[in-house]
Amino acid sequence: MDLTIPKADLALKARARSFAETVLFPRELELELNGYLPEAAKAGLKQAVIDHGFNAINHAKEHGGQGLSIFQQTLVNEELGKATGALWAAVWHPAIPLRLGTKEQIRGYLVPSCNGQRRGAYAITESGAGSDPRLVKTRADRRNGRYYLSGEKWFVTSGDAADYLIVHAHVDGDPDKPTLFLVDKALPGVGVKRVPKFMHTYLFEHPEFTFDNVELDDSKLLGKTGQGFELTKDWFVEARLQIAANCLGASIRAAEIANAHAAQRVQFGRPIRDFQAIEFMLADMAVEIMATKSMVYRVAWEIDRGMDRKLVHARASAVKLYASEMAGRVIDKALQIFGGRGYMRENPVERLYRDIRVDRIWEGTSEIQRAIIGGQIKKRGLGPYVDWS
Ligand SMILES: Cc1cc2nc3c(=O)[nH]c(=O)nc-3n(C[C@H](O)[C@H](O)[C@H](O)COP(=O)(O)OP(=O)(O)OC[C@H]3O[C@@H](n4cnc5c(N)ncnc54)[C@H](O)[C@@H]3O)c2cc1C
């Protein structure tokens, strides 16, 4: 059994680290203190993503992506996750279900999304439908060979940067027909209701969209009628792994900064790391990161080896749950090691502390992940989690 990471993958990780440190980190404070980056700075980031070859790491080369394996994507996402203000969102990952689109959709949406000419955002959540998307009220009524989309979507991440949305709606209002639609934002009837502010500073916004009888032809149906959940499930796997890798990177950065501070900060005549209270915190942080890294890398590697799809879903939930909760514990300790300085917004640890809170909420809350894992255990026993196969 050889757990060595191939040299080429380590080189890729080093490249991502350098990108994060030289392109993303220098923008952090400006973004944090102003709450936004000017359009010119965002355009510069976009160009840098292309220049460094990190656009669409999750798609095939034939579609304009980088063709990275899931393991390689994990290595890159770990490094990007170290950036605060969700600057990692500058590195776009076009939605996975697009690759199952028609040839025309691949040409019109996926390829230009991979090369940065277009950007999409995923819109499932609504005021009345969060953890339970069957409660979605957005409907696509079929009339005269067309669909007419009406409803509202909340929390549409990067919806401001997007020029099209992937909207989850019920055909004819039927919850048994959950379906995805490609909706160009410029279409008549698409509106922005509100752009709320959130706990984290985020490179883009999470607007609320309204759809008022938006006319769509058959070419805007992604997949088949009723396939909405199935297509979104694959997106969830990738998004959950990405969150886990980002959380890992965020925790490592916080731990590294806290460790350096503990070595040089002197109180009561000695570096604070010499107090066992601090040393034990650093020890717990290191071990938590080690455990999470082992888990995240393992599942990413298993997926590349063609793990059964059901196991993939089961383990992606476990990885997302564990990594996001681990990041909360580790970054909280890092902040504590800094004392008052940990509470200052100019300290990356303070920003990471706020940034990673949402990772226990989006793409399925911690409770929903536990419900998924509990359901798996009920159905299959503990095997998916305690066996190594
Ligand atoms: C910053 C941000 C960005 C987001 N981006 C997007 C996006 O781009 N696209 C998108 O579609 N959505 C997005 N979301 C929405 C996100 O996925 C939902 O917030 C999340 O799924 C939870 O839904 P909810 O907020 O309605 O909470 P609710 O579902 O109302 O849950 C409230 C509480 O009840 C718990 N709960 C609910 N059901 C159960 C259960 N069965 N068992 C135990 N506990 C339960 C939850 O865990 C939670 O603690 C985003 C959210 C945020 C905060």
Coordinates of C-alpha atoms and ligand atoms in Angstrom, one line a residue:
M1 CA 0.0 0.0 0.0
D2 CA 1.6 3.2 -1.2
L3 CA 0.2 6.5 0.1
T4 CA 2.8 8.7 -1.6
I5 CA 1.4 11.6 -3.5
P6 CA 2.8 11.7 -7.0
K7 CA 5.4 14.4 -7.7
A8 CA 3.2 16.0 -10.4
D9 CA 0.3 16.4 -7.9
L10 CA 2.6 17.9 -5.3
A11 CA 3.8 20.4 -7.9
L12 CA 0.2 21.3 -8.8
K13 CA -0.4 21.9 -5.1
A14 CA 2.6 24.1 -4.8
R15 CA 1.4 26.0 -7.8
A16 CA -2.0 26.5 -6.2
R17 CA -0.3 27.6 -3.0
S18 CA 1.7 30.2 -4.8
F19 CA -1.4 31.4 -6.6
A20 CA -3.2 31.8 -3.3
E21 CA -0.4 33.6 -1.7
T22 CA 0.6 35.9 -4.5
V23 CA -2.8 36.6 -6.2
L24 CA -5.5 36.1 -3.6
F25 CA -3.9 37.0 -0.2
P26 CA -2.8 40.5 -1.3
R27 CA -6.5 41.4 -2.0
E28 CA -7.8 40.1 1.4
L29 CA -7.6 43.3 3.5
E30 CA -9.0 45.6 0.8
L31 CA -11.9 43.3 0.3
E32 CA -12.5 43.0 4.1
L33 CA -12.3 46.6 4.9
N34 CA -14.3 48.0 2.0
G35 CA -16.7 45.0 1.7
Y36 CA -16.1 44.6 -2.0
L37 CA -13.4 44.7 -4.7
P38 CA -13.6 47.2 -7.6
E39 CA -14.7 45.7 -10.9
A40 CA -11.1 46.2 -12.3
A41 CA -9.7 44.2 -9.5
K42 CA -12.2 41.4 -10.1
A43 CA -11.3 41.4 -13.8
G44 CA -7.6 41.2 -12.8
L45 CA -8.4 38.2 -10.6
K46 CA -10.3 36.6 -13.4
Q47 CA -7.4 37.0 -15.8
A48 CA -5.0 35.7 -13.2
V49 CA -7.1 32.5 -12.8
I50 CA -6.8 31.9 -16.6
D51 CA -3.1 32.8 -16.7
H52 CA -2.4 30.4 -13.9
G53 CA -4.5 27.6 -15.5
F54 CA -7.0 27.3 -12.6
N55 CA -10.2 28.0 -14.6
A56 CA -12.7 25.1 -14.5
I57 CA -10.4 22.6 -12.7
N58 CA -13.5 20.4 -12.4
H59 CA -14.2 20.0 -16.1
A60 CA -12.6 18.0 -19.0
K61 CA -10.0 19.6 -21.2
E62 CA -12.3 19.0 -24.3
H63 CA -14.7 21.4 -22.7
G64 CA -12.1 24.0 -21.9
G65 CA -11.4 22.8 -18.3
Q66 CA -8.2 21.7 -16.7
G67 CA -9.2 18.0 -16.6
L68 CA -8.0 17.5 -13.0
S69 CA -8.9 14.4 -11.1
I70 CA -11.0 14.7 -7.9
F71 CA -7.8 14.2 -5.9
Q72 CA -6.0 16.9 -7.7
Q73 CA -8.9 19.3 -7.3
T74 CA -8.8 18.6 -3.6
L75 CA -5.2 19.6 -3.4
V76 CA -5.9 22.8 -5.3
N77 CA -9.0 23.6 -3.2
E78 CA -7.1 23.1 0.0
E79 CA -4.7 25.8 -1.0
L80 CA -7.4 28.1 -2.2
G81 CA -9.4 27.7 1.0
K82 CA -6.6 29.5 2.9
A83 CA -7.7 32.8 1.3
T84 CA -10.2 34.9 3.3
G85 CA -13.2 36.7 2.0
A86 CA -14.0 33.6 -0.1
L87 CA -11.5 34.9 -2.6
W88 CA -11.4 31.3 -3.7
A89 CA -14.7 32.0 -5.4
A90 CA -12.6 33.9 -8.0
V91 CA -11.6 30.5 -9.2
W92 CA -14.8 29.4 -11.0
H93 CA -16.1 25.8 -11.0
P94 CA -18.9 25.5 -13.6
A95 CA -21.7 23.4 -12.4
I96 CA -21.1 19.7 -12.9
P97 CA -24.6 18.9 -14.4
L98 CA -23.7 21.1 -17.4
R99 CA -21.6 18.3 -18.7
L100 CA -24.8 16.2 -19.1
G101 CA -26.4 18.9 -21.2
T102 CA -27.2 18.6 -24.9
K103 CA -24.4 19.4 -27.4
E104 CA -26.0 22.8 -27.9
Q105 CA -26.0 23.5 -24.1
I106 CA -22.4 22.3 -23.8
R107 CA -21.4 24.7 -26.6
G108 CA -23.6 27.6 -25.3
Y109 CA -23.1 27.2 -21.5
L110 CA -20.4 24.8 -20.4
V111 CA -17.6 25.7 -22.8
P112 CA -17.9 29.5 -22.3
S113 CA -18.2 28.9 -18.6
C114 CA -15.0 27.0 -18.5
N115 CA -13.1 29.6 -20.4
G116 CA -14.5 32.5 -18.3
Q117 CA -16.8 34.1 -20.9
R118 CA -19.9 33.1 -19.0
R119 CA -20.6 32.3 -15.4
G120 CA -23.5 30.5 -13.8
A121 CA -25.0 30.3 -10.3
Y122 CA -27.1 27.5 -8.8
A123 CA -30.6 28.5 -7.5
I124 CA -32.4 25.9 -5.4
T125 CA -33.2 27.5 -2.0
E126 CA -36.3 29.6 -1.4
S127 CA -37.9 31.3 1.5
G128 CA -40.0 28.2 2.3
A129 CA -37.7 25.6 1.0
G130 CA -34.2 25.1 2.5
S131 CA -33.2 21.7 3.8
D132 CA -36.3 20.3 2.3
P133 CA -36.3 21.3 -1.4
R134 CA -39.5 19.4 -2.1
L135 CA -41.2 22.4 -0.7
V136 CA -39.9 24.5 -3.6
K137 CA -42.7 26.7 -5.0
T138 CA -40.9 27.9 -8.2
R139 CA -42.8 26.4 -11.0
A140 CA -42.3 26.0 -14.7
D141 CA -45.7 25.8 -16.4
R142 CA -45.9 24.0 -19.7
R143 CA -48.0 26.0 -22.2
N144 CA -48.0 25.9 -26.0
G145 CA -44.7 24.0 -26.2
R146 CA -42.9 26.4 -23.9
Y147 CA -42.2 26.7 -20.2
Y148 CA -43.2 29.7 -18.1
L149 CA -41.1 30.1 -15.0
S150 CA -42.4 31.9 -11.9
G151 CA -41.1 32.1 -8.3
E152 CA -38.3 33.3 -6.1
K153 CA -34.9 32.0 -5.2
W154 CA -32.8 33.0 -2.1
F155 CA -29.1 33.0 -1.3
V156 CA -28.0 32.6 -5.0
T157 CA -24.2 32.6 -4.4
S158 CA -22.3 34.6 -7.0
G159 CA -25.6 35.5 -8.6
D160 CA -24.3 39.0 -9.2
A161 CA -21.3 37.7 -11.1
A162 CA -23.4 35.2 -13.1
D163 CA -25.0 35.9 -16.4
Y164 CA -27.2 32.8 -16.2
L165 CA -28.8 30.7 -13.4
I166 CA -29.4 27.0 -13.0
V167 CA -32.9 27.1 -11.5
H168 CA -34.5 24.2 -9.7
A169 CA -38.3 24.3 -10.4
H170 CA -41.3 22.0 -10.4
V171 CA -42.8 21.5 -13.8
D172 CA -46.5 22.4 -13.6
G173 CA -46.0 22.8 -9.8
D174 CA -45.7 19.1 -9.4
P175 CA -43.1 18.2 -6.7
D176 CA -42.6 14.8 -8.5
K177 CA -41.2 16.8 -11.4
P178 CA -38.2 18.6 -10.0
T179 CA -36.3 20.0 -13.0
L180 CA -33.4 22.2 -13.8
F181 CA -33.6 25.1 -16.2
L182 CA -30.9 27.3 -17.7
V183 CA -32.2 30.8 -17.2
D184 CA -30.3 33.8 -18.8
K185 CA -30.4 36.7 -16.4
A186 CA -31.1 39.1 -19.2
L187 CA -34.4 37.5 -20.1
P188 CA -37.6 39.5 -19.5
G189 CA -39.1 38.6 -16.1
V190 CA -35.9 37.9 -14.3
G191 CA -35.3 40.4 -11.4
V192 CA -33.2 40.9 -8.3
K193 CA -35.4 41.5 -5.2
R194 CA -32.7 42.0 -2.6
V195 CA -29.0 41.7 -2.1
P196 CA -28.7 40.9 1.7
K197 CA -25.4 41.1 3.6
F198 CA -24.1 38.1 5.5
M199 CA -21.7 37.3 8.4
H200 CA -18.8 36.6 6.0
T201 CA -17.2 39.0 3.6
Y202 CA -17.6 37.4 0.2
L203 CA -16.0 38.3 -3.0
F204 CA -19.4 38.2 -4.7
E205 CA -23.0 38.5 -3.4
H206 CA -25.9 36.1 -2.7
P207 CA -28.9 37.9 -4.2
E208 CA -32.5 36.9 -4.1
F209 CA -34.0 36.5 -7.6
T210 CA -37.6 36.7 -8.8
F211 CA -39.0 35.1 -11.9
D212 CA -42.1 36.4 -13.4
N213 CA -43.5 34.3 -16.2
V214 CA -40.0 33.9 -17.8
E215 CA -40.5 32.2 -21.1
L216 CA -38.2 29.3 -21.8
D217 CA -38.1 27.0 -24.8
D218 CA -37.1 23.3 -24.6
S219 CA -33.4 24.1 -25.2
K220 CA -33.3 25.5 -21.7
L221 CA -34.3 22.3 -20.0
L222 CA -31.1 20.7 -18.4
G223 CA -31.5 17.0 -18.4
K224 CA -35.0 15.6 -18.4
T225 CA -38.2 16.6 -16.6
G226 CA -38.1 15.2 -13.1
Q227 CA -34.3 14.7 -13.1
G228 CA -33.6 17.8 -11.0
F229 CA -32.5 16.1 -7.8
E230 CA -30.5 13.4 -9.5
L231 CA -28.4 16.0 -11.4
T232 CA -28.0 18.2 -8.3
K233 CA -26.8 15.2 -6.3
D234 CA -23.6 15.0 -8.3
W235 CA -23.1 18.8 -7.8
F236 CA -23.5 18.2 -4.1
V237 CA -20.8 15.6 -4.0
E238 CA -18.3 17.9 -5.7
A239 CA -19.4 20.9 -3.6
R240 CA -19.2 19.0 -0.3
L241 CA -15.7 17.8 -1.2
Q242 CA -14.7 21.3 -2.1
I243 CA -16.0 22.7 1.2
A244 CA -14.1 20.0 3.0
A245 CA -10.9 20.9 1.2
N246 CA -11.4 24.6 1.7
C247 CA -12.0 24.0 5.5
L248 CA -8.8 22.0 5.6
G249 CA -6.8 24.8 4.0
A250 CA -8.4 27.4 6.2
S251 CA -7.6 25.4 9.4
I252 CA -4.0 24.9 8.3
R253 CA -3.5 28.6 7.7
A254 CA -5.0 29.5 11.0
A255 CA -3.0 26.9 12.8
E256 CA 0.3 28.0 11.1
I257 CA -0.3 31.7 12.0
A258 CA -1.3 30.8 15.6
N259 CA 1.7 28.5 16.0
A260 CA 4.1 31.3 14.8
H261 CA 2.4 33.8 17.2
A262 CA 2.7 31.4 20.1
A263 CA 6.4 31.1 19.5
Q264 CA 7.1 34.8 19.6
R265 CA 4.5 36.3 22.0
V266 CA 6.0 36.6 25.4
Q267 CA 4.0 36.9 28.6
F268 CA 5.1 36.2 32.2
G269 CA 8.7 36.0 30.9
R270 CA 8.3 33.2 28.4
P271 CA 6.8 32.5 25.0
I272 CA 3.1 31.6 25.5
R273 CA 3.7 28.3 23.7
D274 CA 5.5 27.2 26.8
F275 CA 2.3 27.3 28.7
Q276 CA 0.7 23.9 28.5
A277 CA -2.7 25.4 28.0
I278 CA -1.5 26.8 24.7
E279 CA 0.7 23.8 23.8
F280 CA -2.3 21.5 24.2
M281 CA -4.4 23.7 22.0
L282 CA -1.8 23.5 19.3
A283 CA -1.5 19.8 19.7
D284 CA -5.3 19.3 19.4
M285 CA -5.4 21.5 16.3
A286 CA -2.5 19.6 14.6
V287 CA -4.2 16.2 15.3
E288 CA -7.6 17.4 14.1
I289 CA -6.1 18.6 10.9
M290 CA -4.1 15.4 10.4
A291 CA -7.3 13.3 10.9
T292 CA -9.3 15.5 8.5
K293 CA -6.6 15.5 5.9
S294 CA -6.4 11.7 6.0
M295 CA -10.2 11.5 5.5
V296 CA -10.5 14.1 2.8
Y297 CA -7.6 12.8 0.7
R298 CA -8.8 9.2 1.1
V299 CA -12.3 9.9 -0.2
A300 CA -11.1 12.0 -3.1
W301 CA -8.6 9.2 -4.0
E302 CA -11.4 6.6 -3.7
I303 CA -13.7 8.6 -6.0
D304 CA -11.0 8.7 -8.7
R305 CA -10.7 4.9 -8.4
G306 CA -14.3 4.5 -9.3
M307 CA -16.0 4.1 -5.9
D308 CA -19.6 3.0 -6.1
R309 CA -21.8 6.1 -6.5
K310 CA -23.9 5.4 -3.4
L311 CA -20.7 5.1 -1.3
V312 CA -19.5 8.4 -2.8
H313 CA -22.6 10.2 -1.6
A314 CA -22.4 8.5 1.8
R315 CA -18.7 9.5 2.3
A316 CA -19.0 12.9 0.8
S317 CA -21.5 13.8 3.5
A318 CA -19.2 12.5 6.2
V319 CA -16.2 14.4 4.9
K320 CA -18.2 17.7 4.7
L321 CA -19.7 17.2 8.1
Y322 CA -16.4 16.4 9.8
A323 CA -14.2 19.0 8.0
S324 CA -16.6 21.9 8.5
E325 CA -17.0 21.1 12.2
M326 CA -13.3 20.5 12.6
A327 CA -12.5 23.9 11.1
G328 CA -14.9 25.6 13.6
R329 CA -13.0 24.0 16.5
V330 CA -9.5 24.6 15.1
I331 CA -10.0 28.2 14.1
D332 CA -11.6 29.0 17.4
K333 CA -8.5 27.8 19.2
A334 CA -6.3 29.7 16.8
L335 CA -8.2 32.8 17.6
Q336 CA -7.9 32.2 21.3
I337 CA -4.1 31.8 21.1
F338 CA -4.0 35.3 19.6
G339 CA -6.0 36.8 22.5
G340 CA -7.3 40.3 21.6
R341 CA -5.3 40.3 18.4
G342 CA -7.4 37.3 17.2
Y343 CA -10.5 39.5 17.4
M344 CA -9.1 42.1 15.0
R345 CA -10.4 42.0 11.4
E346 CA -6.9 42.7 10.1
N347 CA -5.9 39.2 11.4
P348 CA -6.6 36.4 8.9
V349 CA -7.7 34.2 11.8
E350 CA -10.6 36.5 12.7
R351 CA -11.7 36.5 9.1
L352 CA -11.4 32.7 8.7
Y353 CA -13.4 32.3 11.9
R354 CA -16.4 34.1 10.3
D355 CA -15.7 32.7 6.8
I356 CA -16.0 29.0 7.7
R357 CA -19.2 29.3 9.8
V358 CA -21.3 29.0 6.7
D359 CA -19.7 25.6 5.8
R360 CA -21.9 24.0 8.5
I361 CA -24.9 25.4 6.7
W362 CA -24.7 25.5 2.9
E363 CA -24.7 22.5 0.7
G364 CA -26.7 20.7 3.4
T365 CA -26.5 21.7 7.1
S366 CA -24.6 19.6 9.6
E367 CA -27.9 18.2 10.7
I368 CA -28.8 17.1 7.2
Q369 CA -25.4 15.5 6.8
R370 CA -26.0 13.6 10.0
A371 CA -29.4 12.5 8.8
I372 CA -27.9 11.3 5.5
I373 CA -25.2 9.3 7.4
G374 CA -27.7 8.0 9.9
G375 CA -29.9 6.8 7.0
Q376 CA -27.0 5.1 5.4
I377 CA -26.1 3.3 8.6
K378 CA -29.7 2.2 9.0
K379 CA -29.8 0.9 5.5
R380 CA -26.3 -0.6 5.1
G381 CA -24.9 -0.8 8.6
L382 CA -21.7 0.9 9.7
G383 CA -19.7 -0.5 6.8
P384 CA -19.6 2.6 4.6
Y385 CA -17.9 4.5 7.5
V386 CA -15.9 1.9 9.4
D387 CA -14.8 -0.5 6.7
W388 CA -12.0 0.3 4.3
S389 CA -13.1 -0.9 0.9
Ligands
LIG1 C1 -24.2 32.4 2.4 C2 -25.1 31.4 1.9 C3 -25.0 31.0 0.5 C4 -25.9 30.1 0.0 N1 -25.8 29.8 -1.4 C5 -26.7 29.0 -1.9 C6 -26.8 28.9 -3.4 O1 -25.9 29.3 -4.1 N2 -27.8 28.2 -3.9 C7 -28.8 27.7 -3.1 O2 -29.8 27.1 -3.7 N3 -28.8 27.8 -1.8 C8 -27.8 28.5 -1.2 N4 -27.8 28.6 0.2 C9 -28.8 28.0 1.0 C10 -28.4 26.9 1.9 O3 -28.1 25.8 1.1 C11 -29.5 26.7 2.9 O4 -29.4 27.8 3.8 C12 -29.4 25.4 3.7 O5 -29.6 24.3 2.9 C13 -30.3 25.4 4.9 O6 -31.6 25.8 4.6 P1 -32.3 26.9 5.4 O7 -31.4 28.1 5.6 O8 -33.7 27.2 4.8 O9 -32.5 26.3 6.9 P2 -33.7 25.3 7.3 O10 -33.9 24.2 6.4 O11 -34.9 26.1 7.7 O12 -33.1 24.7 8.7 C14 -33.1 25.4 9.9 C15 -32.5 24.5 11.0 O13 -33.3 23.3 11.0 C16 -32.4 22.2 10.8 N5 -33.2 21.1 10.2 C17 -33.9 21.2 9.0 N6 -34.4 20.0 8.7 C18 -33.9 19.1 9.6 C19 -34.0 17.7 9.7 N7 -34.7 17.0 8.9 N8 -33.3 17.2 10.8 C20 -32.6 17.9 11.7 N9 -32.5 19.3 11.6 C21 -33.1 19.9 10.5 C22 -31.3 22.7 10.0 O14 -30.1 21.9 10.1 C23 -31.1 24.1 10.6 O15 -30.3 23.9 11.8 C24 -26.9 29.5 0.8 C25 -26.9 29.8 2.1 C26 -26.1 30.7 2.7 C27 -26.2 31.1 4.1

